[in-house]
Amino acid sequence: MPTHIAAGLGTANSTYNPSVQATEQAVTLHSETIFEPGLPCADNPTRLLLSDTLDGNFLTSCLGAIQNPNLNGVLKFSDGTTSTYHISILTAERVEGHVVARATGTINNGPYAEATINRLGIRLAGNVTACLTGGGVSNSTGAEVVIITGP
């Protein structure tokens, strides 16, 4: 059974460029999750996970699945170290610009290299009626659950 390293809920903000529209298109994502207080790591309780940043691109529209993800992230810890990771599996669905997503990947380097990261995110569109009225969604806010498990 894998070793549970860190898990917790953070406040998340995402931006999309260009904005998510009714028709499917390539969109660049920048998402940042802040953990306040920081999440203690089971193997080193003085090391706290402070933030999780995710950047990349995918195909999306106001409705339906997110496709062809190319996403990479950085975890920042209270001791000044960072870990980078790559998302290899993304299951996500948009409804009128809002999104629920589950992403799984592997930490490449830094603390917890080779561990698995699971992210469960819920984002509400910044303009909740944009997709309904023919506009676009350029930002969203919500929550992110991050779980890191050892190899």
Coordinates of N, CA, C and O in Angstrom, one line a residue:
M1 N 0.8 -1.2 0.0 CA 0.0 0.0 0.0 C 0.9 1.2 0.0 O 1.9 1.3 0.7
P2 N 0.6 2.2 -0.8 CA 1.4 3.4 -0.9 C 1.3 4.2 0.4 O 0.4 4.2 1.2
T3 N 2.4 5.0 0.7 CA 2.5 5.8 1.9 C 1.9 7.1 1.6 O 2.2 7.8 0.6
H4 N 1.0 7.6 2.4 CA 0.3 8.9 2.3 C 1.3 9.9 2.8 O 1.8 9.9 3.9
I5 N 1.7 10.9 1.9 CA 2.6 11.9 2.3 C 2.0 13.2 2.7 O 2.3 13.8 3.8
A6 N 1.1 13.7 1.9 CA 0.4 15.0 2.2 C -1.0 14.9 1.5 O -1.2 14.4 0.5
A7 N -2.0 15.5 2.2 CA -3.3 15.7 1.6 C -4.0 16.9 2.2 O -3.8 17.1 3.4
G8 N -4.7 17.6 1.4 CA -5.5 18.7 2.0 C -6.2 19.5 0.9 O -6.0 19.3 -0.3
L9 N -6.9 20.5 1.4 CA -7.8 21.3 0.6 C -7.2 22.7 0.5 O -6.8 23.3 1.6
G10 N -7.1 23.3 -0.7 CA -6.6 24.6 -0.9 C -7.5 25.5 -1.7 O -8.5 25.0 -2.3
T11 N -7.3 26.8 -1.6 CA -8.1 27.7 -2.4 C -7.4 27.9 -3.8 O -6.2 28.2 -3.8
A12 N -8.2 27.8 -4.9 CA -7.6 27.8 -6.2 C -8.1 28.9 -7.1 O -9.3 29.2 -7.0
N13 N -7.3 29.4 -7.9 CA -7.6 30.4 -9.0 C -7.0 29.9 -10.3 O -5.9 29.5 -10.3
S14 N -7.8 30.0 -11.4 CA -7.4 29.6 -12.7 C -7.7 30.7 -13.7 O -8.7 31.4 -13.6
T15 N -6.8 30.8 -14.7 CA -7.0 31.7 -15.8 C -6.9 31.0 -17.1 O -6.1 30.0 -17.2
Y16 N -7.6 31.4 -18.1 CA -7.7 30.7 -19.4 C -7.4 31.7 -20.5 O -8.0 32.8 -20.5
N17 N -6.5 31.4 -21.4 CA -6.2 32.3 -22.5 C -6.0 31.5 -23.8 O -5.2 30.6 -23.9
P18 N -6.9 31.8 -24.8 CA -8.0 32.7 -24.8 C -9.1 32.1 -23.9 O -9.0 31.0 -23.4
S19 N -10.1 32.9 -23.6 CA -11.2 32.5 -22.8 C -11.9 31.3 -23.3 O -11.9 31.1 -24.5
V20 N -12.5 30.5 -22.4 CA -13.2 29.3 -22.8 C -14.5 29.8 -23.5 O -15.3 30.6 -23.0
Q21 N -14.8 29.3 -24.7 CA -15.9 29.7 -25.5 C -16.9 28.5 -25.8 O -16.6 27.4 -25.4
A22 N -17.9 28.8 -26.5 CA -18.9 27.7 -26.9 C -18.3 26.7 -27.8 O -18.7 25.5 -27.8
T23 N -17.4 27.1 -28.7 CA -16.8 26.2 -29.6 C -15.4 25.7 -29.0 O -14.7 26.5 -28.4
E24 N -15.1 24.5 -29.3 CA -13.8 23.9 -28.8 C -12.6 24.6 -29.4 O -12.6 24.8 -30.6
Q25 N -11.7 24.9 -28.6 CA -10.4 25.5 -29.0 C -9.3 25.2 -28.0 O -9.5 24.7 -26.9
A26 N -8.1 25.4 -28.5 CA -6.9 25.2 -27.6 C -6.9 26.4 -26.6 O -7.0 27.5 -27.0
V27 N -6.7 26.1 -25.3 CA -6.7 27.1 -24.3 C -5.4 26.8 -23.4 O -5.1 25.7 -23.1
T28 N -4.8 27.9 -23.0 CA -3.7 27.9 -22.1 C -4.2 28.1 -20.7 O -4.9 29.0 -20.5
L29 N -3.8 27.3 -19.8 CA -4.2 27.3 -18.4 C -3.1 27.8 -17.5 O -1.9 27.4 -17.6
H30 N -3.4 28.6 -16.5 CA -2.5 28.9 -15.4 C -3.4 28.8 -14.1 O -4.4 29.4 -14.0
S31 N -3.0 27.9 -13.2 CA -3.8 27.6 -12.0 C -2.9 27.6 -10.8 O -1.8 27.1 -10.9
E32 N -3.3 28.3 -9.8 CA -2.5 28.3 -8.5 C -3.4 28.0 -7.3 O -4.5 28.6 -7.2
T33 N -3.0 27.1 -6.5 CA -3.7 26.7 -5.3 C -2.8 27.1 -4.1 O -1.6 26.8 -4.1
I34 N -3.4 27.8 -3.2 CA -2.7 28.2 -1.9 C -3.2 27.4 -0.8 O -4.5 27.2 -0.6
F35 N -2.3 26.8 0.0 CA -2.7 26.1 1.2 C -2.4 26.9 2.5 O -1.3 27.2 2.7
E36 N -3.5 27.4 3.1 CA -3.3 28.2 4.4 C -4.2 27.6 5.4 O -5.5 27.6 5.3
P37 N -3.7 27.0 6.5 CA -2.3 26.9 6.7 C -1.7 25.8 5.8 O -2.4 25.1 5.1
G38 N -0.3 25.8 5.7 CA 0.4 24.8 4.9 C 0.0 23.4 5.3 O -0.3 23.2 6.5
L39 N 0.2 22.5 4.4 CA -0.1 21.1 4.7 C 1.1 20.4 5.2 O 2.1 20.3 4.5
P40 N 1.1 19.8 6.4 CA 2.3 19.1 6.9 C 2.5 17.8 6.1 O 1.5 17.1 5.8
C41 N 3.8 17.5 5.9 CA 4.1 16.2 5.2 C 4.4 15.2 6.2 O 5.1 15.4 7.2
A42 N 3.8 14.0 6.1 CA 3.9 12.9 7.1 C 5.3 12.5 7.4 O 5.6 12.2 8.5
D43 N 6.2 12.5 6.4 CA 7.6 12.1 6.6 C 8.4 13.2 7.3 O 9.5 12.9 7.8
N44 N 8.0 14.4 7.2 CA 8.7 15.6 7.7 C 7.7 16.7 8.1 O 7.4 17.6 7.4
P45 N 7.2 16.6 9.4 CA 6.1 17.5 9.8 C 6.5 19.0 9.8 O 5.7 19.9 9.8
T46 N 7.8 19.3 9.7 CA 8.3 20.7 9.6 C 8.2 21.2 8.2 O 8.4 22.4 8.0
R47 N 8.1 20.3 7.2 CA 8.0 20.7 5.8 C 6.5 20.8 5.5 O 5.7 19.9 5.6
L48 N 6.1 22.0 5.1 CA 4.7 22.3 4.8 C 4.5 22.5 3.3 O 5.3 23.2 2.7
L49 N 3.5 22.0 2.7 CA 3.2 22.3 1.3 C 2.4 23.6 1.3 O 1.4 23.7 1.9
L50 N 3.0 24.6 0.6 CA 2.4 25.9 0.6 C 1.6 26.2 -0.6 O 0.6 26.9 -0.5
S51 N 2.0 25.7 -1.8 CA 1.3 26.1 -3.0 C 1.5 25.0 -4.1 O 2.5 24.2 -4.0
D52 N 0.6 25.0 -5.0 CA 0.6 24.1 -6.2 C 0.3 24.9 -7.4 O -0.8 25.5 -7.5
T53 N 1.2 25.0 -8.3 CA 1.0 25.8 -9.6 C 0.9 24.8 -10.7 O 1.8 23.9 -10.8
L54 N -0.1 25.0 -11.6 CA -0.2 24.1 -12.8 C -0.4 25.0 -14.0 O -1.2 25.9 -14.0
D55 N 0.4 24.6 -15.0 CA 0.4 25.4 -16.3 C 0.4 24.4 -17.4 O 0.9 23.3 -17.3
G56 N -0.2 24.8 -18.6 CA -0.2 24.0 -19.8 C -1.3 24.4 -20.7 O -1.9 25.5 -20.6
N57 N -1.7 23.4 -21.5 CA -2.8 23.7 -22.4 C -3.6 22.4 -22.7 O -3.2 21.3 -22.4
F58 N -4.8 22.6 -23.2 CA -5.7 21.5 -23.6 C -6.8 22.1 -24.5 O -6.9 23.3 -24.8
L59 N -7.6 21.2 -25.1 CA -8.8 21.6 -25.9 C -10.0 21.6 -25.0 O -10.2 20.6 -24.2
T60 N -10.8 22.6 -25.1 CA -12.0 22.7 -24.2 C -13.0 23.7 -24.8 O -12.7 24.4 -25.8
S61 N -14.2 23.6 -24.3 CA -15.3 24.5 -24.6 C -16.1 24.7 -23.4 O -15.9 24.1 -22.4
C62 N -17.2 25.4 -23.5 CA -18.1 25.7 -22.4 C -18.8 24.4 -21.9 O -19.1 24.3 -20.7
L63 N -18.9 23.4 -22.8 CA -19.6 22.1 -22.4 C -18.7 21.0 -22.8 O -18.2 21.0 -23.9
G64 N -18.7 19.9 -22.0 CA -18.0 18.7 -22.4 C -16.7 18.5 -21.8 O -16.2 19.2 -20.9
A65 N -16.1 17.4 -22.2 CA -14.8 16.9 -21.7 C -13.6 17.8 -22.1 O -13.7 18.5 -23.2
I66 N -12.6 17.9 -21.2 CA -11.4 18.6 -21.6 C -10.5 17.5 -22.2 O -10.4 16.4 -21.7
Q67 N -9.9 17.9 -23.4 CA -9.1 16.9 -24.1 C -7.7 17.3 -24.4 O -7.4 18.5 -24.3
N68 N -6.9 16.3 -24.7 CA -5.5 16.6 -25.1 C -4.7 17.4 -24.1 O -4.0 18.4 -24.5
P69 N -4.7 17.1 -22.8 CA -4.0 17.9 -21.8 C -2.5 17.8 -22.0 O -1.9 16.7 -22.2
N70 N -1.8 18.9 -21.8 CA -0.4 18.9 -21.7 C -0.1 19.8 -20.5 O 0.0 21.1 -20.6
L71 N 0.0 19.2 -19.3 CA 0.0 20.0 -18.0 C 1.2 19.6 -17.2 O 1.5 18.5 -17.0
N72 N 1.9 20.7 -16.6 CA 3.0 20.5 -15.7 C 2.8 21.4 -14.5 O 2.3 22.5 -14.6
G73 N 3.3 20.9 -13.4 CA 3.1 21.7 -12.1 C 4.3 21.8 -11.3 O 5.3 21.1 -11.5
V74 N 4.2 22.7 -10.3 CA 5.3 22.9 -9.3 C 4.7 23.0 -7.9 O 3.7 23.8 -7.7
L75 N 5.2 22.2 -7.0 CA 4.8 22.2 -5.6 C 5.9 23.0 -4.9 O 7.1 22.8 -5.1
K76 N 5.5 24.0 -4.0 CA 6.4 24.8 -3.2 C 6.2 24.4 -1.8 O 5.1 24.4 -1.3
F77 N 7.4 24.2 -1.1 CA 7.3 23.8 0.3 C 7.9 24.9 1.2 O 8.7 25.7 0.7
S78 N 7.6 24.9 2.5 CA 8.0 25.9 3.4 C 9.5 25.9 3.7 O 10.1 26.9 4.1
D79 N 10.2 24.8 3.4 CA 11.7 24.8 3.6 C 12.4 25.3 2.4 O 13.7 25.2 2.3
G80 N 11.7 25.9 1.4 CA 12.4 26.5 0.2 C 12.5 25.5 -1.0 O 13.0 26.0 -2.0
T81 N 12.2 24.3 -0.8 CA 12.3 23.3 -1.9 C 11.1 23.3 -2.8 O 10.0 23.8 -2.4
T82 N 11.3 22.8 -4.0 CA 10.2 22.7 -4.9 C 10.2 21.3 -5.6 O 11.3 20.7 -5.6
S83 N 9.1 20.8 -6.0 CA 9.0 19.6 -6.8 C 8.2 19.9 -8.0 O 7.2 20.6 -8.0
T84 N 8.7 19.3 -9.2 CA 7.9 19.5 -10.4 C 7.2 18.2 -10.7 O 7.7 17.1 -10.3
Y85 N 6.1 18.3 -11.4 CA 5.4 17.1 -11.8 C 4.7 17.2 -13.1 O 4.6 18.4 -13.7
H86 N 4.3 16.1 -13.7 CA 3.7 16.1 -15.0 C 2.3 15.3 -14.9 O 2.3 14.2 -14.2
I87 N 1.3 15.9 -15.4 CA 0.0 15.2 -15.3 C -0.1 14.2 -16.5 O 0.1 14.6 -17.7
S88 N -0.4 13.0 -16.2 CA -0.5 12.0 -17.3 C -1.9 11.6 -17.6 O -2.2 11.0 -18.6
I89 N -2.8 11.8 -16.6 CA -4.2 11.4 -16.8 C -5.1 12.6 -16.3 O -4.9 13.1 -15.2
L90 N -6.0 13.0 -17.1 CA -6.9 14.1 -16.7 C -8.3 13.6 -17.2 O -8.6 13.3 -18.3
T91 N -9.2 13.6 -16.2 CA -10.6 13.4 -16.5 C -11.3 14.6 -16.0 O -11.3 15.0 -14.8
A92 N -12.0 15.3 -16.9 CA -12.6 16.6 -16.6 C -13.8 16.9 -17.4 O -13.8 16.5 -18.6
E93 N -14.7 17.6 -16.8 CA -16.0 17.9 -17.5 C -16.3 19.3 -17.2 O -16.3 19.8 -16.1
R94 N -16.7 20.1 -18.3 CA -17.2 21.4 -18.2 C -18.7 21.5 -18.3 O -19.3 20.8 -19.2
V95 N -19.4 22.3 -17.5 CA -20.8 22.6 -17.7 C -21.0 24.1 -17.6 O -20.7 24.7 -16.6
E96 N -21.3 24.7 -18.7 CA -21.5 26.1 -18.8 C -20.3 26.9 -18.3 O -20.4 27.9 -17.6
G97 N -19.1 26.4 -18.6 CA -17.9 27.0 -18.2 C -17.3 26.6 -16.8 O -16.1 26.8 -16.6
H98 N -18.1 26.0 -16.0 CA -17.6 25.5 -14.7 C -17.0 24.1 -14.9 O -17.3 23.5 -15.9
V99 N -16.1 23.7 -14.1 CA -15.3 22.5 -14.3 C -15.1 21.7 -13.1 O -14.9 22.3 -12.0
V100 N -15.2 20.4 -13.2 CA -14.8 19.4 -12.2 C -13.7 18.6 -12.8 O -14.0 18.0 -13.9
A101 N -12.6 18.4 -12.2 CA -11.5 17.7 -12.8 C -10.7 16.8 -11.8 O -10.5 17.2 -10.7
R102 N -10.3 15.7 -12.3 CA -9.4 14.8 -11.5 C -8.1 14.6 -12.4 O -8.2 14.1 -13.5
A103 N -7.0 14.9 -11.8 CA -5.7 14.8 -12.5 C -4.8 13.9 -11.7 O -4.7 14.1 -10.5
T104 N -4.1 13.1 -12.4 CA -3.1 12.2 -11.8 C -1.8 12.3 -12.5 O -1.7 12.4 -13.8
G105 N -0.7 12.4 -11.8 CA 0.6 12.5 -12.4 C 1.7 12.0 -11.5 O 1.5 11.4 -10.4
T106 N 3.0 12.2 -12.0 CA 4.1 11.7 -11.2 C 5.1 12.9 -10.9 O 5.3 13.7 -11.8
I107 N 5.6 12.9 -9.7 CA 6.5 14.0 -9.4 C 7.9 13.6 -10.0 O 8.4 12.5 -9.8
N108 N 8.4 14.6 -10.7 CA 9.7 14.3 -11.5 C 10.9 14.5 -10.6 O 11.9 13.7 -10.8
N109 N 11.0 15.5 -9.8 CA 12.2 15.8 -9.0 C 11.9 16.6 -7.8 O 10.7 17.0 -7.6
G110 N 12.9 16.8 -7.0 CA 12.7 17.5 -5.7 C 12.1 16.6 -4.7 O 12.1 15.3 -4.9
P111 N 11.6 17.1 -3.6 CA 11.0 16.2 -2.5 C 9.9 15.4 -3.2 O 9.1 15.8 -4.0
Y112 N 9.9 14.1 -2.8 CA 8.9 13.1 -3.2 C 9.0 12.7 -4.7 O 8.0 12.3 -5.3
A113 N 10.2 12.8 -5.3 CA 10.4 12.4 -6.7 C 9.9 11.0 -6.8 O 10.1 10.1 -5.9
E114 N 9.2 10.7 -7.9 CA 8.6 9.4 -8.2 C 7.3 9.1 -7.5 O 6.7 8.1 -7.7
A115 N 6.9 10.0 -6.6 CA 5.6 9.8 -5.9 C 4.5 10.1 -6.9 O 4.7 10.8 -7.9
T116 N 3.3 9.8 -6.5 CA 2.1 10.1 -7.3 C 1.4 11.3 -6.7 O 1.2 11.4 -5.5
I117 N 0.9 12.2 -7.6 CA 0.1 13.3 -7.2 C -1.3 13.1 -7.8 O -1.4 12.8 -9.0
N118 N -2.3 13.3 -7.0 CA -3.7 13.3 -7.4 C -4.2 14.7 -7.0 O -4.1 15.1 -5.9
R119 N -4.9 15.3 -8.0 CA -5.6 16.6 -7.8 C -7.0 16.4 -8.1 O -7.4 15.9 -9.2
L120 N -7.9 16.9 -7.2 CA -9.3 17.0 -7.5 C -9.7 18.4 -7.4 O -9.6 19.0 -6.3
G121 N -10.1 19.0 -8.5 CA -10.4 20.4 -8.6 C -11.9 20.7 -9.0 O -12.5 20.0 -9.8
I122 N -12.4 21.7 -8.3 CA -13.7 22.2 -8.7 C -13.6 23.7 -8.9 O -13.1 24.4 -8.0
R123 N -14.0 24.2 -10.1 CA -13.8 25.6 -10.4 C -15.2 26.2 -10.9 O -15.8 25.6 -11.7
L124 N -15.6 27.3 -10.3 CA -16.7 28.0 -10.8 C -16.3 29.2 -11.7 O -15.4 29.9 -11.3
A125 N -16.9 29.3 -12.8 CA -16.5 30.4 -13.7 C -16.6 31.8 -13.1 O -17.6 32.0 -12.3
G126 N -15.7 32.7 -13.4 CA -15.7 34.0 -12.8 C -16.9 34.8 -13.2 O -17.5 35.5 -12.5
N127 N -17.4 34.6 -14.5 CA -18.6 35.1 -14.9 C -19.6 34.0 -15.2 O -19.5 33.3 -16.2
V128 N -20.5 33.7 -14.2 CA -21.3 32.5 -14.2 C -22.2 32.4 -15.4 O -22.7 31.3 -15.7
T129 N -22.6 33.5 -16.0 CA -23.5 33.4 -17.2 C -22.8 33.6 -18.5 O -23.5 33.6 -19.5
A130 N -21.5 33.7 -18.5 CA -20.8 34.0 -19.8 C -21.1 33.0 -20.9 O -21.4 33.4 -22.0
C131 N -21.0 31.7 -20.6 CA -21.2 30.7 -21.6 C -22.7 30.7 -22.0 O -23.0 30.4 -23.2
L132 N -23.6 31.0 -21.1 CA -25.0 31.0 -21.5 C -25.4 32.2 -22.4 O -26.3 32.1 -23.2
T133 N -24.6 33.3 -22.3 CA -24.9 34.5 -23.1 C -24.0 34.7 -24.3 O -24.0 35.7 -24.9
G134 N -23.2 33.6 -24.7 CA -22.4 33.7 -25.8 C -21.0 34.3 -25.5 O -20.2 34.6 -26.5
G135 N -20.7 34.6 -24.3 CA -19.4 35.2 -23.9 C -18.4 34.1 -23.7 O -18.6 32.9 -24.0
G136 N -17.3 34.5 -23.0 CA -16.2 33.5 -22.7 C -15.9 33.6 -21.2 O -16.1 34.6 -20.6
V137 N -15.3 32.5 -20.7 CA -14.8 32.4 -19.4 C -13.3 32.5 -19.4 O -12.6 31.7 -19.9
S138 N -12.8 33.6 -18.7 CA -11.3 33.8 -18.7 C -10.7 33.5 -17.4 O -9.5 33.4 -17.2
N139 N -11.6 33.3 -16.3 CA -11.0 32.9 -15.0 C -12.1 32.2 -14.2 O -13.3 32.2 -14.5
S140 N -11.6 31.4 -13.2 CA -12.5 30.7 -12.3 C -11.8 30.5 -11.0 O -10.6 30.6 -10.8
T141 N -12.6 30.3 -10.0 CA -12.1 30.1 -8.6 C -12.8 28.9 -8.0 O -13.9 28.5 -8.4
G142 N -12.1 28.4 -7.0 CA -12.7 27.2 -6.4 C -11.8 26.6 -5.4 O -11.0 27.2 -4.7
A143 N -11.8 25.2 -5.3 CA -11.0 24.5 -4.4 C -10.3 23.4 -5.1 O -10.7 22.9 -6.1
E144 N -9.2 23.0 -4.5 CA -8.4 21.9 -5.0 C -8.0 21.0 -3.8 O -7.5 21.5 -2.8
V145 N -8.2 19.7 -4.0 CA -7.7 18.7 -3.1 C -6.4 18.1 -3.7 O -6.5 17.6 -4.8
V146 N -5.3 18.1 -3.0 CA -4.1 17.5 -3.4 C -3.7 16.4 -2.5 O -3.7 16.5 -1.3
I147 N -3.4 15.2 -3.1 CA -3.0 14.1 -2.3 C -1.7 13.6 -3.0 O -1.7 13.3 -4.2
I148 N -0.6 13.5 -2.2 CA 0.6 12.9 -2.6 C 0.8 11.6 -1.9 O 0.7 11.5 -0.7
T149 N 1.1 10.6 -2.7 CA 1.4 9.2 -2.1 C 2.7 8.7 -2.6 O 3.1 8.9 -3.8
G150 N 3.4 8.1 -1.7 CA 4.7 7.6 -2.0 C 4.7 6.4 -2.9 O 3.7 5.7 -3.0
P151 N 5.8 6.1 -3.6 CA 5.9 5.0 -4.6 C 5.8 3.6 -3.8 O 6.0 3.5 -2.7

